[in-house]
Short mmCIF file of C-alpha atoms and ligand atoms in Angstrom, two decimals:
data_model
loop_
_atom_site.label_atom_id
_atom_site.label_comp_id
_atom_site.label_asym_id
_atom_site.label_seq_id
_atom_site.Cartn_x
_atom_site.Cartn_y
_atom_site.Cartn_z
CA MET H 1 0.00 0.00 0.00
CA LYS H 2 1.42 3.40 -0.99
CA THR H 3 2.03 5.64 2.01
CA ASN H 4 -0.09 8.34 0.42
CA SER H 5 -2.97 6.14 -0.71
CA TYR H 6 -6.38 7.02 0.69
CA GLU H 7 -6.48 3.79 2.69
CA ALA H 8 -3.06 4.46 4.24
CA ILE H 9 -4.11 7.97 5.26
CA TRP H 10 -7.43 6.78 6.68
CA ASP H 11 -5.66 4.04 8.59
CA ARG H 12 -2.93 6.06 10.22
CA THR H 13 -5.26 8.91 11.14
CA LYS H 14 -7.59 6.55 13.04
CA TRP H 15 -6.56 7.75 16.50
CA PHE H 16 -6.62 11.36 15.28
CA ARG H 17 -10.13 11.07 13.84
CA GLU H 18 -11.32 9.54 17.10
CA ALA H 19 -9.57 12.12 19.28
CA ARG H 20 -11.38 15.10 17.69
CA PHE H 21 -10.07 17.75 20.10
CA GLY H 22 -6.52 19.00 20.60
CA ALA H 23 -4.43 21.94 21.83
CA PHE H 24 -2.21 24.16 19.74
CA ILE H 25 0.50 25.91 21.73
CA HIS H 26 2.33 28.94 20.39
CA PHE H 27 5.29 29.67 22.61
CA GLY H 28 8.55 31.45 21.94
CA ILE H 29 10.61 34.53 22.74
CA TYR H 30 7.92 36.67 21.03
CA ALA H 31 5.87 36.13 24.21
CA ILE H 32 8.05 38.85 25.76
CA ALA H 33 7.03 41.41 23.16
CA GLY H 34 3.48 40.28 23.89
CA ARG H 35 2.19 41.35 20.51
CA GLY H 36 1.79 37.98 18.84
CA GLU H 37 4.24 35.69 17.03
CA TRP H 38 4.32 37.86 13.93
CA VAL H 39 5.69 40.88 15.81
CA GLN H 40 9.10 40.75 14.12
CA SER H 41 7.56 40.81 10.65
CA ALA H 42 4.75 43.23 11.44
CA GLU H 43 7.10 45.78 13.01
CA LYS H 44 10.03 44.97 10.68
CA ILE H 45 12.35 44.37 13.59
CA SER H 46 15.97 43.60 12.69
CA LYS H 47 17.62 40.39 13.83
CA GLU H 48 19.94 42.38 16.08
CA LYS H 49 17.11 44.20 17.81
CA TYR H 50 15.03 41.03 18.09
CA ARG H 51 17.90 39.39 20.03
CA GLN H 52 16.89 41.40 23.12
CA TYR H 53 14.07 38.88 23.64
CA PHE H 54 16.49 35.99 23.29
CA ASP H 55 18.82 37.56 25.86
CA GLU H 56 15.95 38.00 28.25
CA PHE H 57 14.01 34.74 27.72
CA ASN H 58 13.60 32.82 30.97
CA PRO H 59 10.15 31.30 31.40
CA ASP H 60 10.56 30.56 35.10
CA SER H 61 6.98 29.33 35.44
CA TYR H 62 7.10 26.95 32.47
CA ASP H 63 5.79 23.67 33.83
CA ALA H 64 4.99 21.19 31.11
CA ASP H 65 3.11 18.94 33.53
CA GLU H 66 0.86 21.85 34.39
CA TRP H 67 0.25 22.49 30.66
CA ALA H 68 -0.55 18.81 30.17
CA LYS H 69 -2.97 18.95 33.11
CA VAL H 70 -4.86 21.92 31.64
CA ILE H 71 -5.01 20.17 28.26
CA LYS H 72 -6.13 16.89 29.75
CA GLU H 73 -8.81 18.51 31.90
CA ALA H 74 -10.12 20.36 28.86
CA GLY H 75 -10.87 16.95 27.34
CA MET H 76 -8.23 17.38 24.66
CA LYS H 77 -6.46 14.25 23.47
CA TYR H 78 -3.35 15.69 21.83
CA ALA H 79 -1.28 18.84 21.56
CA VAL H 80 0.93 20.56 18.99
CA LEU H 81 3.71 22.86 20.23
CA THR H 82 5.82 25.25 18.16
CA ALA H 83 9.34 23.75 18.13
CA LYS H 84 10.35 26.63 15.85
CA HIS H 85 8.15 29.46 14.69
CA HIS H 86 8.74 31.90 11.83
CA ASP H 87 11.27 33.91 13.88
CA GLY H 88 13.57 30.86 13.81
CA PHE H 89 13.92 30.54 17.58
CA CYS H 90 14.04 26.88 18.63
CA LEU H 91 12.52 25.48 21.77
CA PHE H 92 14.71 22.40 21.48
CA ASP H 93 18.40 21.61 21.76
CA SER H 94 19.26 21.61 18.07
CA GLN H 95 22.92 21.02 17.20
CA LEU H 96 22.43 23.11 14.08
CA THR H 97 21.81 26.53 15.62
CA ASP H 98 22.69 28.69 18.59
CA PHE H 99 19.31 30.35 18.50
CA LYS H 100 17.67 27.93 20.90
CA SER H 101 16.19 27.75 24.39
CA THR H 102 19.16 25.82 25.80
CA ASN H 103 21.31 28.88 25.03
CA THR H 104 19.03 31.33 26.84
CA SER H 105 19.21 31.89 30.57
CA CYS H 106 16.59 29.19 31.08
CA LYS H 107 19.04 26.62 29.63
CA ARG H 108 16.24 24.09 29.12
CA ASP H 109 15.10 21.93 26.22
CA LEU H 110 11.46 22.94 26.39
CA ILE H 111 10.39 20.47 23.72
CA LYS H 112 11.86 17.58 25.66
CA GLU H 113 10.02 18.62 28.81
CA TYR H 114 6.80 19.05 26.86
CA ILE H 115 7.01 15.68 25.15
CA GLU H 116 7.76 13.87 28.38
CA ALA H 117 4.91 15.59 30.21
CA LEU H 118 2.44 14.81 27.43
CA ARG H 119 3.39 11.18 27.45
CA ARG H 120 2.99 11.03 31.23
CA ALA H 121 -0.51 12.41 30.77
CA ASP H 122 -1.25 9.91 27.99
CA LEU H 123 -1.66 12.66 25.39
CA LYS H 124 -0.52 12.35 21.79
CA VAL H 125 2.48 14.47 20.86
CA GLY H 126 2.50 16.99 18.02
CA ILE H 127 5.32 19.23 16.84
CA TYR H 128 4.83 22.42 14.83
CA TYR H 129 7.75 23.43 12.64
CA SER H 130 7.84 26.67 10.65
CA LEU H 131 9.07 26.35 7.07
CA LEU H 132 9.75 30.07 7.13
CA ASP H 133 12.79 31.25 9.04
CA TRP H 134 13.54 34.91 9.65
CA ASP H 135 16.75 34.18 11.49
CA HIS H 136 18.54 31.92 9.04
CA PRO H 137 20.93 33.83 6.72
CA ASP H 138 20.05 31.62 3.76
CA TYR H 139 16.33 32.24 3.92
CA PRO H 140 15.26 34.88 1.34
CA ALA H 141 14.79 38.26 2.98
CA TYR H 142 14.51 41.18 0.55
CA GLY H 143 11.40 40.93 -1.62
CA ASP H 144 10.02 38.00 0.36
CA ARG H 145 6.34 38.16 1.21
CA GLN H 146 6.73 38.48 4.96
CA HIS H 147 10.38 38.54 6.01
CA PRO H 148 11.02 41.41 8.47
CA MET H 149 13.68 42.79 6.08
CA ARG H 150 11.54 42.48 2.94
CA TYR H 151 11.72 46.21 2.19
CA ASN H 152 15.19 46.87 3.58
CA GLU H 153 17.48 47.99 0.72
CA ASP H 154 20.54 46.78 2.67
CA PHE H 155 19.34 43.25 1.99
CA LYS H 156 18.77 43.80 -1.70
CA ASN H 157 22.08 42.49 -2.93
CA LYS H 158 22.74 40.05 -0.12
CA SER H 159 23.32 36.62 -1.57
CA HIS H 160 21.93 33.54 0.05
CA ASP H 161 22.09 29.85 -0.63
CA PHE H 162 18.63 28.36 -0.22
CA ASP H 163 20.00 24.81 -0.43
CA LYS H 164 21.85 25.51 2.78
CA TYR H 165 18.61 26.51 4.42
CA ILE H 166 16.92 23.33 3.15
CA ALA H 167 19.75 21.22 4.57
CA TYR H 168 19.39 23.08 7.87
CA PHE H 169 15.64 22.62 8.12
CA HIS H 170 15.71 18.97 7.03
CA GLY H 171 18.46 18.46 9.59
CA GLN H 172 16.32 19.96 12.33
CA VAL H 173 13.32 17.87 11.39
CA LYS H 174 15.59 14.85 11.54
CA GLU H 175 16.70 15.85 15.03
CA LEU H 176 13.09 16.21 16.13
CA CYS H 177 12.17 12.84 14.65
CA THR H 178 15.20 11.10 16.16
CA ASN H 179 15.91 12.52 19.59
CA TYR H 180 12.56 12.50 21.37
CA GLY H 181 10.98 9.11 20.84
CA LYS H 182 7.62 8.77 19.18
CA ILE H 183 6.12 11.86 17.58
CA ASP H 184 2.49 11.55 16.58
CA ILE H 185 1.98 14.67 14.46
CA MET H 186 4.33 16.83 12.41
CA TRP H 187 2.67 20.16 11.69
CA PHE H 188 4.51 22.23 9.04
CA ASP H 189 3.64 25.87 8.43
CA PHE H 190 3.41 27.18 5.64
CA SER H 191 3.79 27.35 1.83
CA TYR H 192 3.30 30.47 -0.27
CA TRP H 193 4.15 31.77 -3.74
CA GLU H 194 6.68 29.42 -5.34
CA MET H 195 7.78 28.32 -1.86
CA LYS H 196 5.89 25.05 -1.87
CA GLY H 197 6.28 21.35 -2.54
CA GLU H 198 9.62 20.55 -4.12
CA ALA H 199 10.97 24.01 -3.26
CA TRP H 200 11.07 22.54 0.28
CA LYS H 201 12.43 19.25 -1.15
CA ALA H 202 9.23 17.89 0.27
CA THR H 203 9.34 14.39 -1.23
CA GLU H 204 12.77 13.76 0.26
CA LEU H 205 11.66 15.30 3.57
CA VAL H 206 8.51 13.21 3.91
CA LYS H 207 10.36 10.01 2.99
CA MET H 208 12.89 10.72 5.72
CA ILE H 209 10.16 11.47 8.28
CA ARG H 210 8.20 8.33 7.47
CA GLU H 211 11.35 6.26 7.76
CA LEU H 212 12.11 7.65 11.21
CA GLN H 213 8.51 7.81 12.43
CA PRO H 214 6.45 5.27 10.50
CA ASP H 215 3.13 6.07 12.21
CA ILE H 216 3.41 9.84 12.20
CA ILE H 217 0.73 11.98 10.60
CA ILE H 218 1.65 15.15 8.73
CA ASP H 219 -0.43 18.24 7.97
CA ASN H 220 -1.00 19.57 4.45
CA ARG H 221 0.96 22.82 4.47
CA LEU H 222 3.99 21.54 2.55
CA GLY H 223 1.99 22.66 -0.45
CA GLY H 224 0.59 19.49 -2.06
CA ASN H 225 -3.03 18.82 -2.88
CA MET H 226 -4.73 16.18 -0.75
CA GLU H 227 -7.84 16.29 -2.87
CA LEU H 228 -6.24 14.75 -5.98
CA SER H 229 -6.97 11.11 -6.76
CA HIS H 230 -3.20 10.60 -6.74
CA PRO H 231 -1.90 13.13 -4.22
CA GLU H 232 1.79 13.96 -3.96
CA ILE H 233 3.63 11.99 -1.30
CA TYR H 234 3.91 15.23 0.69
CA ALA H 235 0.25 16.24 0.28
CA GLY H 236 -0.39 15.38 3.91
CA ASP H 237 -2.68 13.26 6.05
CA PHE H 238 -5.13 15.94 7.09
CA ASP H 239 -6.36 19.24 5.78
CA GLY H 240 -5.79 22.22 8.07
CA PRO H 241 -8.24 25.08 7.60
CA GLU H 242 -7.40 28.05 9.81
CA GLN H 243 -9.92 30.17 11.75
CA CYS H 244 -12.79 28.98 9.58
CA ILE H 245 -14.97 25.87 9.69
CA PRO H 246 -15.68 24.29 6.31
CA ARG H 247 -19.31 24.48 5.18
CA ASP H 248 -19.42 20.74 4.48
CA MET H 249 -17.29 17.65 4.91
CA VAL H 250 -13.89 17.86 3.22
CA VAL H 251 -13.69 15.34 0.37
CA ASN H 252 -11.24 14.35 -2.33
CA GLU H 253 -11.93 14.22 -6.07
CA GLN H 254 -13.58 10.84 -5.61
CA GLY H 255 -15.89 12.19 -2.95
CA GLN H 256 -14.15 10.27 -0.13
CA SER H 257 -14.13 12.00 3.24
CA LEU H 258 -10.70 13.42 4.15
CA PRO H 259 -9.44 13.94 7.69
CA TRP H 260 -9.27 17.60 8.66
CA GLU H 261 -8.60 19.84 11.60
CA VAL H 262 -9.57 23.47 12.06
CA CYS H 263 -7.19 25.47 14.18
CA MET H 264 -8.61 28.42 16.08
CA THR H 265 -7.47 30.98 18.60
CA LEU H 266 -9.22 31.60 21.92
CA ASN H 267 -8.85 35.38 21.58
CA ASN H 268 -7.58 36.65 18.23
CA SER H 269 -3.87 35.85 18.73
CA TRP H 270 -1.77 32.70 18.50
CA GLY H 271 1.30 33.94 20.36
CA TYR H 272 0.76 35.68 23.70
CA CYS H 273 -0.92 39.07 23.44
CA GLY H 274 -1.91 40.57 26.77
CA MET H 275 -3.88 43.38 25.14
CA ASP H 276 -6.08 41.02 23.17
CA LYS H 277 -9.05 40.43 25.43
CA ALA H 278 -11.45 39.29 22.73
CA TYR H 279 -11.88 35.84 24.23
CA LYS H 280 -14.54 33.49 22.96
CA LEU H 281 -17.18 32.05 25.25
CA PRO H 282 -16.84 28.39 26.28
CA SER H 283 -20.23 27.71 24.68
CA PHE H 284 -18.87 29.09 21.42
CA VAL H 285 -15.86 26.76 21.54
CA ILE H 286 -18.22 23.83 22.24
CA LYS H 287 -20.32 24.82 19.26
CA CYS H 288 -17.23 24.97 17.02
CA LEU H 289 -16.13 21.53 18.23
CA VAL H 290 -19.53 20.00 17.54
CA ASP H 291 -19.71 21.68 14.16
CA CYS H 292 -16.32 20.17 13.20
CA VAL H 293 -17.20 16.66 14.38
CA SER H 294 -20.56 16.83 12.56
CA LYS H 295 -18.53 17.17 9.35
CA ASN H 296 -15.85 14.57 10.20
CA GLY H 297 -13.33 17.14 11.40
CA ASN H 298 -11.21 17.95 14.46
CA LEU H 299 -10.74 21.16 16.40
CA LEU H 300 -7.32 22.40 17.55
CA VAL H 301 -7.73 25.22 20.05
CA ASN H 302 -4.80 27.51 20.68
CA ILE H 303 -3.07 28.47 23.90
CA GLY H 304 -0.48 31.27 23.92
CA PRO H 305 1.52 31.07 27.17
CA ASP H 306 3.04 34.31 28.47
CA ALA H 307 6.73 35.19 28.75
CA ARG H 308 6.97 33.34 32.04
CA GLY H 309 5.47 30.22 30.52
CA ARG H 310 2.06 30.54 32.10
CA ILE H 311 -1.18 29.77 30.32
CA PRO H 312 -3.38 32.91 30.44
CA LYS H 313 -6.05 32.67 33.12
CA GLN H 314 -8.84 33.44 30.63
CA SER H 315 -7.74 30.50 28.48
CA LYS H 316 -7.70 28.19 31.49
CA THR H 317 -11.21 29.26 32.48
CA ILE H 318 -12.62 28.67 29.01
CA LEU H 319 -10.88 25.33 28.60
CA SER H 320 -11.95 24.01 31.95
CA GLU H 321 -15.57 24.85 31.13
CA VAL H 322 -15.28 23.02 27.81
CA GLY H 323 -13.74 20.09 29.71
CA ASP H 324 -16.67 20.13 32.11
CA TRP H 325 -19.09 19.92 29.18
CA LEU H 326 -17.08 17.11 27.64
CA ARG H 327 -17.16 15.10 30.84
CA ASP H 328 -20.95 15.07 30.49
CA ASN H 329 -21.18 14.84 26.72
CA GLY H 330 -17.89 13.41 25.46
CA GLU H 331 -19.49 10.27 24.08
CA SER H 332 -21.09 12.46 21.37
CA ILE H 333 -17.64 13.74 20.31
CA TYR H 334 -14.88 11.14 20.74
CA GLY H 335 -15.00 8.45 18.11
CA CYS H 336 -17.93 10.20 16.44
CA GLY H 337 -18.20 11.71 13.00
CA ALA H 338 -20.62 12.99 10.42
CA SER H 339 -24.05 11.42 10.48
CA GLU H 340 -25.67 9.66 7.55
CA ILE H 341 -28.50 12.13 8.17
CA GLU H 342 -28.11 15.70 6.96
CA ASN H 343 -27.48 18.31 9.67
CA PRO H 344 -30.75 19.77 10.95
CA GLN H 345 -31.72 23.43 10.82
CA TRP H 346 -31.72 23.77 14.59
CA GLY H 347 -28.32 22.28 15.38
CA ARG H 348 -25.96 19.48 14.46
CA PHE H 349 -25.84 15.71 14.31
CA THR H 350 -22.88 13.54 15.18
CA GLN H 351 -22.99 9.77 14.92
CA LYS H 352 -21.25 6.61 16.04
CA GLU H 353 -22.62 3.42 14.49
CA ASN H 354 -26.32 3.15 15.44
CA THR H 355 -26.27 6.05 17.82
CA LEU H 356 -27.20 9.49 16.58
CA TYR H 357 -26.43 12.51 18.73
CA ALA H 358 -28.59 15.58 18.29
CA HIS H 359 -26.88 18.78 19.44
CA LEU H 360 -28.92 21.84 20.34
CA PHE H 361 -27.47 25.23 21.17
CA ASN H 362 -30.66 27.26 21.41
CA PRO H 363 -34.19 26.43 22.48
CA VAL H 364 -36.47 25.48 19.62
CA LEU H 365 -40.03 26.81 19.40
CA GLY H 366 -42.23 23.94 20.46
CA HIS H 367 -41.13 20.42 19.69
CA ILE H 368 -38.00 19.61 17.70
CA ASN H 369 -38.39 18.40 14.15
CA MET H 370 -36.58 15.23 13.09
CA LYS H 371 -36.87 15.24 9.34
CA GLY H 372 -37.75 11.90 7.78
CA MET H 373 -37.15 10.05 11.06
CA ARG H 374 -40.59 8.55 11.69
CA ASP H 375 -40.26 4.89 12.81
CA LYS H 376 -36.50 5.15 12.83
CA ILE H 377 -35.88 6.07 16.46
CA GLN H 378 -35.77 3.42 19.13
CA LYS H 379 -35.41 5.79 22.07
CA ALA H 380 -34.15 9.25 22.95
CA ARG H 381 -32.27 10.33 26.09
CA VAL H 382 -30.43 13.42 27.28
CA VAL H 383 -26.77 12.32 27.30
CA ALA H 384 -25.75 14.31 30.35
CA ASP H 385 -28.31 12.85 32.82
CA GLY H 386 -29.85 9.91 30.96
CA SER H 387 -33.36 11.35 31.19
CA GLU H 388 -36.05 10.59 28.65
CA VAL H 389 -36.75 12.82 25.67
CA ILE H 390 -40.23 12.33 24.30
CA VAL H 391 -40.50 11.07 20.73
CA THR H 392 -43.81 12.32 19.50
CA ASP H 393 -46.11 13.09 16.60
CA PHE H 394 -46.79 16.60 15.51
CA TRP H 395 -48.64 18.17 18.45
CA ASN H 396 -51.78 18.90 16.46
CA LEU H 397 -51.93 15.74 14.38
CA ASP H 398 -55.59 15.02 15.09
CA ASN H 399 -56.53 18.17 13.30
CA GLY H 400 -54.58 17.20 10.21
CA VAL H 401 -50.81 17.20 9.82
CA SER H 402 -49.53 20.71 9.41
CA LYS H 403 -48.75 21.48 5.81
CA MET H 404 -45.29 22.72 6.72
CA ASP H 405 -43.95 19.31 7.73
CA SER H 406 -43.97 15.91 6.13
CA PRO H 407 -45.75 12.83 7.56
CA GLU H 408 -42.32 11.18 7.41
CA ASP H 409 -41.13 13.43 10.21
CA VAL H 410 -41.23 12.87 13.95
CA TYR H 411 -40.62 15.26 16.87
CA LEU H 412 -38.64 15.43 20.09
CA ALA H 413 -39.79 17.20 23.22
CA PHE H 414 -38.18 17.73 26.62
CA GLY H 415 -41.56 17.63 28.42
CA TYR H 416 -45.35 17.63 28.28
CA PRO H 417 -47.23 19.30 26.72
CA VAL H 418 -45.02 18.62 23.73
CA ALA H 419 -46.01 21.86 22.01
CA ASN H 420 -44.48 23.91 24.82
CA THR H 421 -41.10 25.56 24.49
CA TYR H 422 -38.54 24.36 27.04
CA ASP H 423 -35.22 25.82 28.06
CA LEU H 424 -32.32 23.60 27.11
CA PRO H 425 -31.20 21.36 29.99
CA ASP H 426 -27.66 22.65 29.33
CA PRO H 427 -27.57 26.06 27.63
CA ARG H 428 -23.89 25.50 26.62
CA GLY H 429 -25.04 22.69 24.37
CA THR H 430 -27.55 19.93 25.02
CA VAL H 431 -27.03 16.54 23.50
CA ILE H 432 -29.82 14.04 22.87
CA LYS H 433 -28.78 10.48 22.26
CA LEU H 434 -30.96 8.66 19.78
CA GLU H 435 -30.75 4.91 19.44
CA LEU H 436 -31.62 4.27 15.82
CA LYS H 437 -33.48 1.19 14.68
CA VAL H 438 -31.17 -1.24 12.96
CA ASN H 439 -33.26 -1.74 9.84
CA ARG H 440 -33.88 1.92 9.22
C1 GLC J 501 -0.40 31.02 10.25
C2 GLC J 501 0.54 31.94 10.96
C3 GLC J 501 1.08 31.41 12.18
C4 GLC J 501 0.29 30.44 12.96
C5 GLC J 501 -0.46 29.53 12.09
C6 GLC J 501 -1.44 28.64 12.80
O1 GLC J 501 0.15 30.30 9.26
O2 GLC J 501 1.59 32.34 10.14
O3 GLC J 501 1.59 32.42 12.97
O4 GLC J 501 1.19 29.70 13.65
O5 GLC J 501 -1.10 30.18 11.09
O6 GLC J 501 -2.17 27.89 11.90
#
């Protein structure tokens, strides 16, 4: 079986498709600036000036076990941490650069600590690696799309040898795949312009990775096209839409469902940004998660620890609330995917074999329409407390079925009379478990 065949991808992403919920962690020396991980590019800061953050970096409160605890209690099953972001700073003890955490006053291999803590907590381990590098002298600067020195005339005639950069970055990926035991996800970021695919020597890279880490899954930002019937070897194992949930399931040219994962921020920043207070509500994160699962996707929610290595309090509060919801309703998320039945107008469906989960986020006027589901439902229960949900006819059936609904439909109600409107048992998201009849 080819490593990039549909079957191979489906097979190795099994745990990932069952996990459904993970943590993204953006951490680096940019946390000191506190204006996001793009600060160097946005403010066109020179390498020399940017070094002040390197000289100062000492996340004295970085405690990977504490991070793992927050992630675990949020109900997340895996995490992805930035081993190197676009600024080039490495959180691991690479032999190929001096620009690394072990050379700062903290003197620690933060990736090693993270990986060990995740494993202790039985979480899958993901590594983010930036293809861009604003520190490496052989990465194009002048005229590049986003390099901090893109407009600086002093860089105009500076020569660089991109092959050297490729050797450097492949070398670092090799270190990451060799020195830390099993890595479950390699998350590359990102391709643009002509900087994609073979410009990264992606075939060679992916072959090396799969040799070192046979079970690893890789994202799709090396620049291939997962949707082709014969995708490139580097096309990736899952699609990675950013800050936007696809309208429908993600499929390839043959209409087969592809694994995917939306990444989203909790405020509007990936890297720490103290001024960004635009945090989402826990109920909103829950809704995003359900929306993803209802279309066979995953959700990767970001955490941006501060300069001292602490997870912002607001993030902790949101995540623990989501975790609380998942403790009640997790069976409708983990191991679930898109339903054979089209998503309803009033919410979402997720499904696992014969069990359909109906997710409601707002009260419905009167009883809840289940389109085309007459004689198909064995029983209905609220997942969180096991209580009965009434499966009923249209409330006014005796006077003739309303013209607006079909006789094939059936209705759900939280109480009697069934035509009444009831508050949701859990306003963050109420899940009704529906045992479907086998011969439906
Ligand atoms: C973008 C950004 C980057 C962030 C990533 C997360 O590609 O460049 O800062 O890490 O998205 O998906």
